[in-house]
CSV table of C-alpha atoms in Angstrom, one decimal:
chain,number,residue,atom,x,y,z
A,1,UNK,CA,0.0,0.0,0.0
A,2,UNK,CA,2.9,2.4,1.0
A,3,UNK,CA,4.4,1.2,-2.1
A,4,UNK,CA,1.2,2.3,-4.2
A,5,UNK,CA,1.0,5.8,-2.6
A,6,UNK,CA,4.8,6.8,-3.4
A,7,UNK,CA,4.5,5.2,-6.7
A,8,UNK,CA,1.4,8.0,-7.4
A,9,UNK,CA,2.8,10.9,-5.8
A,10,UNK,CA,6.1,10.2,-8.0
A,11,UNK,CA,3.9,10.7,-10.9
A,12,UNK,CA,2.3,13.5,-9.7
A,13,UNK,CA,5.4,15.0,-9.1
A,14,UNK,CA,7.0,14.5,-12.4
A,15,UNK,CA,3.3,15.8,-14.3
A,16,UNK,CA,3.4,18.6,-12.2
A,17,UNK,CA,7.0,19.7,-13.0
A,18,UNK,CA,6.4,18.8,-17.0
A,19,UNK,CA,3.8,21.1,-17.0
A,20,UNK,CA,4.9,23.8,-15.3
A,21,UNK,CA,7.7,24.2,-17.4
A,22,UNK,CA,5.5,23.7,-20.5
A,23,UNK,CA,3.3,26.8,-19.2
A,24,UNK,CA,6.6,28.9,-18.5
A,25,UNK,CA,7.7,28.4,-22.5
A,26,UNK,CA,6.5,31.6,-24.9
A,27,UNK,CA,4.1,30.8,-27.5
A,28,UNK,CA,5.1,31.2,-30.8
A,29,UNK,CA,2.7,34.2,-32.4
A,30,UNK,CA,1.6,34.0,-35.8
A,31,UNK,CA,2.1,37.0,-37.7
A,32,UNK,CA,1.5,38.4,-41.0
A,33,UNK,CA,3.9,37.7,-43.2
A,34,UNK,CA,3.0,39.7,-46.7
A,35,UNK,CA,5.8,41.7,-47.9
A,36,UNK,CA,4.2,45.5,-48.7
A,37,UNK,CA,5.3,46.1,-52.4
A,38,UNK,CA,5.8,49.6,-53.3
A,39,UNK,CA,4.5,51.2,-56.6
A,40,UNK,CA,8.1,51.5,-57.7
A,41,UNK,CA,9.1,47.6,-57.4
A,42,UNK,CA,5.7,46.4,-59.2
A,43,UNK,CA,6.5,48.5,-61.9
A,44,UNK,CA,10.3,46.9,-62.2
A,45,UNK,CA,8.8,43.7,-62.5
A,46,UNK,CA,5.9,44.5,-65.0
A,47,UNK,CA,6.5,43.7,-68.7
A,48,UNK,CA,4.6,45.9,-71.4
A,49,UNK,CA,3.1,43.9,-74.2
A,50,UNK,CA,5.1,46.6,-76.3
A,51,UNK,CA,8.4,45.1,-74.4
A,52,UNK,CA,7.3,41.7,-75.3
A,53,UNK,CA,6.5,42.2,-79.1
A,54,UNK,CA,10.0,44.1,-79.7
A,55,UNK,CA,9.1,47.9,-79.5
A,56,UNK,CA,10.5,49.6,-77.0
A,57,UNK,CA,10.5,53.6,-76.3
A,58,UNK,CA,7.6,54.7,-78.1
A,59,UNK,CA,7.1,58.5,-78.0
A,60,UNK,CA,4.9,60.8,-80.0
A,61,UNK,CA,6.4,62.6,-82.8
A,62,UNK,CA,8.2,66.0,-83.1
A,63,UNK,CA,5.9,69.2,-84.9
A,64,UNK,CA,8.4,68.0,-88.1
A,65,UNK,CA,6.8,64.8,-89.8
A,66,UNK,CA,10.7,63.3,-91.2
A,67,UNK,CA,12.7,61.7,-88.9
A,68,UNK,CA,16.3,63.2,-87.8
A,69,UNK,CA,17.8,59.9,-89.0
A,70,UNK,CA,18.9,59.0,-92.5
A,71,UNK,CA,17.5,55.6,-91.9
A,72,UNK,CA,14.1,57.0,-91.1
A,73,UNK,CA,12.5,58.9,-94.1
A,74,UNK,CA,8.6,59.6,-94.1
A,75,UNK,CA,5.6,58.9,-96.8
A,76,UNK,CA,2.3,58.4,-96.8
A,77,UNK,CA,0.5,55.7,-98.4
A,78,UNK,CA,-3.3,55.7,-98.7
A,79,UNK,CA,-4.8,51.9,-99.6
A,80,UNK,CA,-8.1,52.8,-101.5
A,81,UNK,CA,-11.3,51.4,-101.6
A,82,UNK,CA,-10.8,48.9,-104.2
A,83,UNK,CA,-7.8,47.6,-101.5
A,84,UNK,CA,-11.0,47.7,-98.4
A,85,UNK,CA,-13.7,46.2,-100.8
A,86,UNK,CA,-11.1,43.5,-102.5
A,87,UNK,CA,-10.1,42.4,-98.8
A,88,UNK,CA,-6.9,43.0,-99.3
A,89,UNK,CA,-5.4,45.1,-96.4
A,90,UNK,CA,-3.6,42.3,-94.6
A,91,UNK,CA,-2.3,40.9,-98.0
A,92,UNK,CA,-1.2,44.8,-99.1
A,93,UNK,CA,0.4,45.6,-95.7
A,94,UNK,CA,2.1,42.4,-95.2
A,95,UNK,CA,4.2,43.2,-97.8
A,96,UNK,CA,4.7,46.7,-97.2
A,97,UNK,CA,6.5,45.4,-94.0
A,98,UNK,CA,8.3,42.5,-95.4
A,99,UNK,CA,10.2,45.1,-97.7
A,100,UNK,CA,11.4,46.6,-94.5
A,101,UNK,CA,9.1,49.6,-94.0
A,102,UNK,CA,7.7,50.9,-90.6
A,103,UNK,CA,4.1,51.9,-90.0
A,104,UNK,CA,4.4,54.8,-87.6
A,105,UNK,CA,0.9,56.3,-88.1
A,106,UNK,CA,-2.4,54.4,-89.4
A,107,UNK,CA,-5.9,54.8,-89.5
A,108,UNK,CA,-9.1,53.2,-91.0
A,109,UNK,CA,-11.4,56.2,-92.0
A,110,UNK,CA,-14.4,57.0,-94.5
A,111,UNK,CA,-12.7,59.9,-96.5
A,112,UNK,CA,-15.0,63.4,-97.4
A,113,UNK,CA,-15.7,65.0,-100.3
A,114,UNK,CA,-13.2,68.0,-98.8
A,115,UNK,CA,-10.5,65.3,-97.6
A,116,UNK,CA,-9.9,64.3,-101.4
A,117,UNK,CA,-10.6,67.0,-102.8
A,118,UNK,CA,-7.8,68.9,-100.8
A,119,UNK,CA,-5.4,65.7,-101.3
A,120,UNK,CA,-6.0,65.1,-104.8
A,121,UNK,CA,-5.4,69.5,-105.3
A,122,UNK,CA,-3.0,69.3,-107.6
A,123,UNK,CA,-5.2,67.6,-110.2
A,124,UNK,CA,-8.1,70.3,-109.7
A,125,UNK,CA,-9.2,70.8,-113.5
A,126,UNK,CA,-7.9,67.9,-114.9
A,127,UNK,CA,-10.2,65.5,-117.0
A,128,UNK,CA,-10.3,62.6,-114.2
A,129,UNK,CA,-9.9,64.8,-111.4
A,130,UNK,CA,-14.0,65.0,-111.0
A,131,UNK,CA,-14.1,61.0,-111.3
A,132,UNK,CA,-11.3,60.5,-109.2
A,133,UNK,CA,-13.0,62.4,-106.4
A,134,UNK,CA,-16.3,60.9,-106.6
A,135,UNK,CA,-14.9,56.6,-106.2
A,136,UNK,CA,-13.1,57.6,-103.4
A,137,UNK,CA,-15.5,59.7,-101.5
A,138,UNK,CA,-17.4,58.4,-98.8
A,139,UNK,CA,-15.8,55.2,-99.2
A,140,UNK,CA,-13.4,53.2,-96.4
A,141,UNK,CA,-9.7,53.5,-96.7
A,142,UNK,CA,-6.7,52.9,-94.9
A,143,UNK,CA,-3.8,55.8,-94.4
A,144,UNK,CA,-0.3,55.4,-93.3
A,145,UNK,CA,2.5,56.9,-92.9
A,146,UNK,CA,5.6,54.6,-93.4
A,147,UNK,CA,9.2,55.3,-92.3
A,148,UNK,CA,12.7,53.6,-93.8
A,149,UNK,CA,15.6,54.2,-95.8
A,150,UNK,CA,14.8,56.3,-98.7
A,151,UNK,CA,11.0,55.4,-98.2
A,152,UNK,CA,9.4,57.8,-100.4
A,153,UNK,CA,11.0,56.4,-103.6
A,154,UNK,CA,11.5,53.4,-102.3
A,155,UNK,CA,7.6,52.7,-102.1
A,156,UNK,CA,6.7,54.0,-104.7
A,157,UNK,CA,9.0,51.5,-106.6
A,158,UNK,CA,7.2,49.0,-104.6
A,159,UNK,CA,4.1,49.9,-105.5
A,160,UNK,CA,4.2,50.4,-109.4
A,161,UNK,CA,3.6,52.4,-112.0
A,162,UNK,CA,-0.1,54.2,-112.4
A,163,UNK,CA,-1.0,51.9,-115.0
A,164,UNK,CA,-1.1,48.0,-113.6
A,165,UNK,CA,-0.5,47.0,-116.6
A,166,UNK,CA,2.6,48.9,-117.1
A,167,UNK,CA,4.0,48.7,-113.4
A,168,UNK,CA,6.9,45.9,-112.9
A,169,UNK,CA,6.1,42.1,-112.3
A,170,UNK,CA,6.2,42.1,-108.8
A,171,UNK,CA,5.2,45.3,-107.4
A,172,UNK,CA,1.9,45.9,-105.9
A,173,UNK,CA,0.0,47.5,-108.9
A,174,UNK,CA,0.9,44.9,-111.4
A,175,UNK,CA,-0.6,42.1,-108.9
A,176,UNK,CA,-3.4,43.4,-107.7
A,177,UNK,CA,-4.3,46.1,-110.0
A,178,UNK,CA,-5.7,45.8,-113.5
A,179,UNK,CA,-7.1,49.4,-114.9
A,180,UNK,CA,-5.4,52.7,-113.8
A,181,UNK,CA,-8.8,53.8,-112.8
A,182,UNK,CA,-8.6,51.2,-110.1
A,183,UNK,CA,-4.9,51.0,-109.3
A,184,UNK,CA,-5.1,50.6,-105.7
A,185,UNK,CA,-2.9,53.0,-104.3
A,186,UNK,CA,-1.6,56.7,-103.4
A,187,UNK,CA,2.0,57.1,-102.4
A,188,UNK,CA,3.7,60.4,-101.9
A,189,UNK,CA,6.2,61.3,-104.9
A,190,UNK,CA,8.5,63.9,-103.2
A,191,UNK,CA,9.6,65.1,-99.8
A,192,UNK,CA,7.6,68.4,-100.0
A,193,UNK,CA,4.2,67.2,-100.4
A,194,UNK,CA,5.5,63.8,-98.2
A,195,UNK,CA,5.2,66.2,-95.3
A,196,UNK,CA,2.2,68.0,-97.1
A,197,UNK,CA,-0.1,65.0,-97.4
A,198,UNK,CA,1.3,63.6,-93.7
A,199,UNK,CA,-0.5,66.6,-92.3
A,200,UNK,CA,-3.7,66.6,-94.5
A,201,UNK,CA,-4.5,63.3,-92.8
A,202,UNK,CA,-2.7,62.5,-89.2
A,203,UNK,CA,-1.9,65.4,-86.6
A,204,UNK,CA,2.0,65.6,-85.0
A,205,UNK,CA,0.0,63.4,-81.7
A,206,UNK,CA,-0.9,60.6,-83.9
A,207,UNK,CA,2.6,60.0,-85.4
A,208,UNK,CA,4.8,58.0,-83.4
A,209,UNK,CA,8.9,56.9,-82.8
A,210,UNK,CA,9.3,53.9,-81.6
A,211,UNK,CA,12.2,50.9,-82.1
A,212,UNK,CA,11.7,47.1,-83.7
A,213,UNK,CA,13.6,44.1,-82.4
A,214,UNK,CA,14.0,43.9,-86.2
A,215,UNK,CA,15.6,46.8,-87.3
A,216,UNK,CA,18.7,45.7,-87.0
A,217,UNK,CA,18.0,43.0,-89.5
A,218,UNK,CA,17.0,45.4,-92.2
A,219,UNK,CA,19.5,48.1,-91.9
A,220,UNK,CA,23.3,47.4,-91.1
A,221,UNK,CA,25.4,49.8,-89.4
């Protein structure tokens, strides 16, 4: 029986010097553990879709429509109707930058009466000029302005002569075009009315600079 009773209070002993130590321990607090990210880290580590696609430091252009750079001269290019109706945009502009060329402005538009008659000025009293006006009015076209190396002559080789059926095997007009009446597209034929007809139809905000991942592969040096 005495055996029994110190056997117990041994245990009772031991429980009561386990525990005691266990209730003198610090309990581990859980805290919050989310890192505050500033404004400034997130936007080190976001990657623009611009960044991604090769086209880095985009900026709007200077009042001047050429470029500074030798590499970098300016046209525009209008794609008319017959190009919208025809569905051949995509086919049209693919080329246009598989030659090399850089779209720095573009829009898709339904050209006025005033719009082509003021492009078209310079043919004011001319047989066709009255017929020439009235297919492209109120009808959807596509304008650009395209930068590269010598661009203004340099498209207008690609796209042909006036005539289809004169222009070059390979060039734009002889593929797609059949009757000078319908012969596709406008390209600017000097530097003066380059910056001219750049103004008729984009403002200085809605031409842009910008850099291609494949620029280097078209120009060297």
């Amino acid at each position: 029986m005495q055996k029994s009773l110190l056997f117990f209070t041994l245990i009772y002993l031991f429980c009561s010097i386990v525990l005691g130590e266990l209730a003198s321990e610090d309990v581990p607090v859980v805290t919050n553990t989310t890192e505050t990210i500033t404004v400034e880290e997130t936007k080190e580590n976001i990657v623009t879709n611009d960044e991604e696609q090769g086209v880095t430091n985009a900026t709007k252009s200077e009042v001047c429509p050429q470029s500074t750079s030798p590499f970098s001269e300016r046209t525009l290019v209008l794609l008319k109707p017959e190009v919208t109706h025809r569905a051949l945009i995509g086919e049209v502009i693919s080329q246009i930058e598989r030659k090399g060329f850089k779209i720095v402005a573009m829009k898709f538009l339904v050209a006025s009466a005033q719009q082509i008659e003021a492009h078209y000025s310079d043919h004011a009293g001319k047989p066709f000029f009255e017929s020439l006006v009235a297919r492209t009015t109120n009808q959807p076209i596509v304008a650009m302005v395209l930068e590269g190396l010598s661009a203004i002559s340099e498209f207008r080789r690609l796209m042909g002569s006036t005539d289809p059926k004169k222009s070059d095997i390979g060039t734009l007009r002889a593929q797609f075009g059949m009757q000078t009446e319908r012969n596709l597209i406008h390209a600017s034929d000097s530097l003066e009315n380059a910056n001219l007809e750049i103004f008729l139809w984009f403002s200085p905000d809605e031409i842009y600079t910008y850099e291609r991942a494949v620029d280097k592969f078209v120009y060297f040096g």
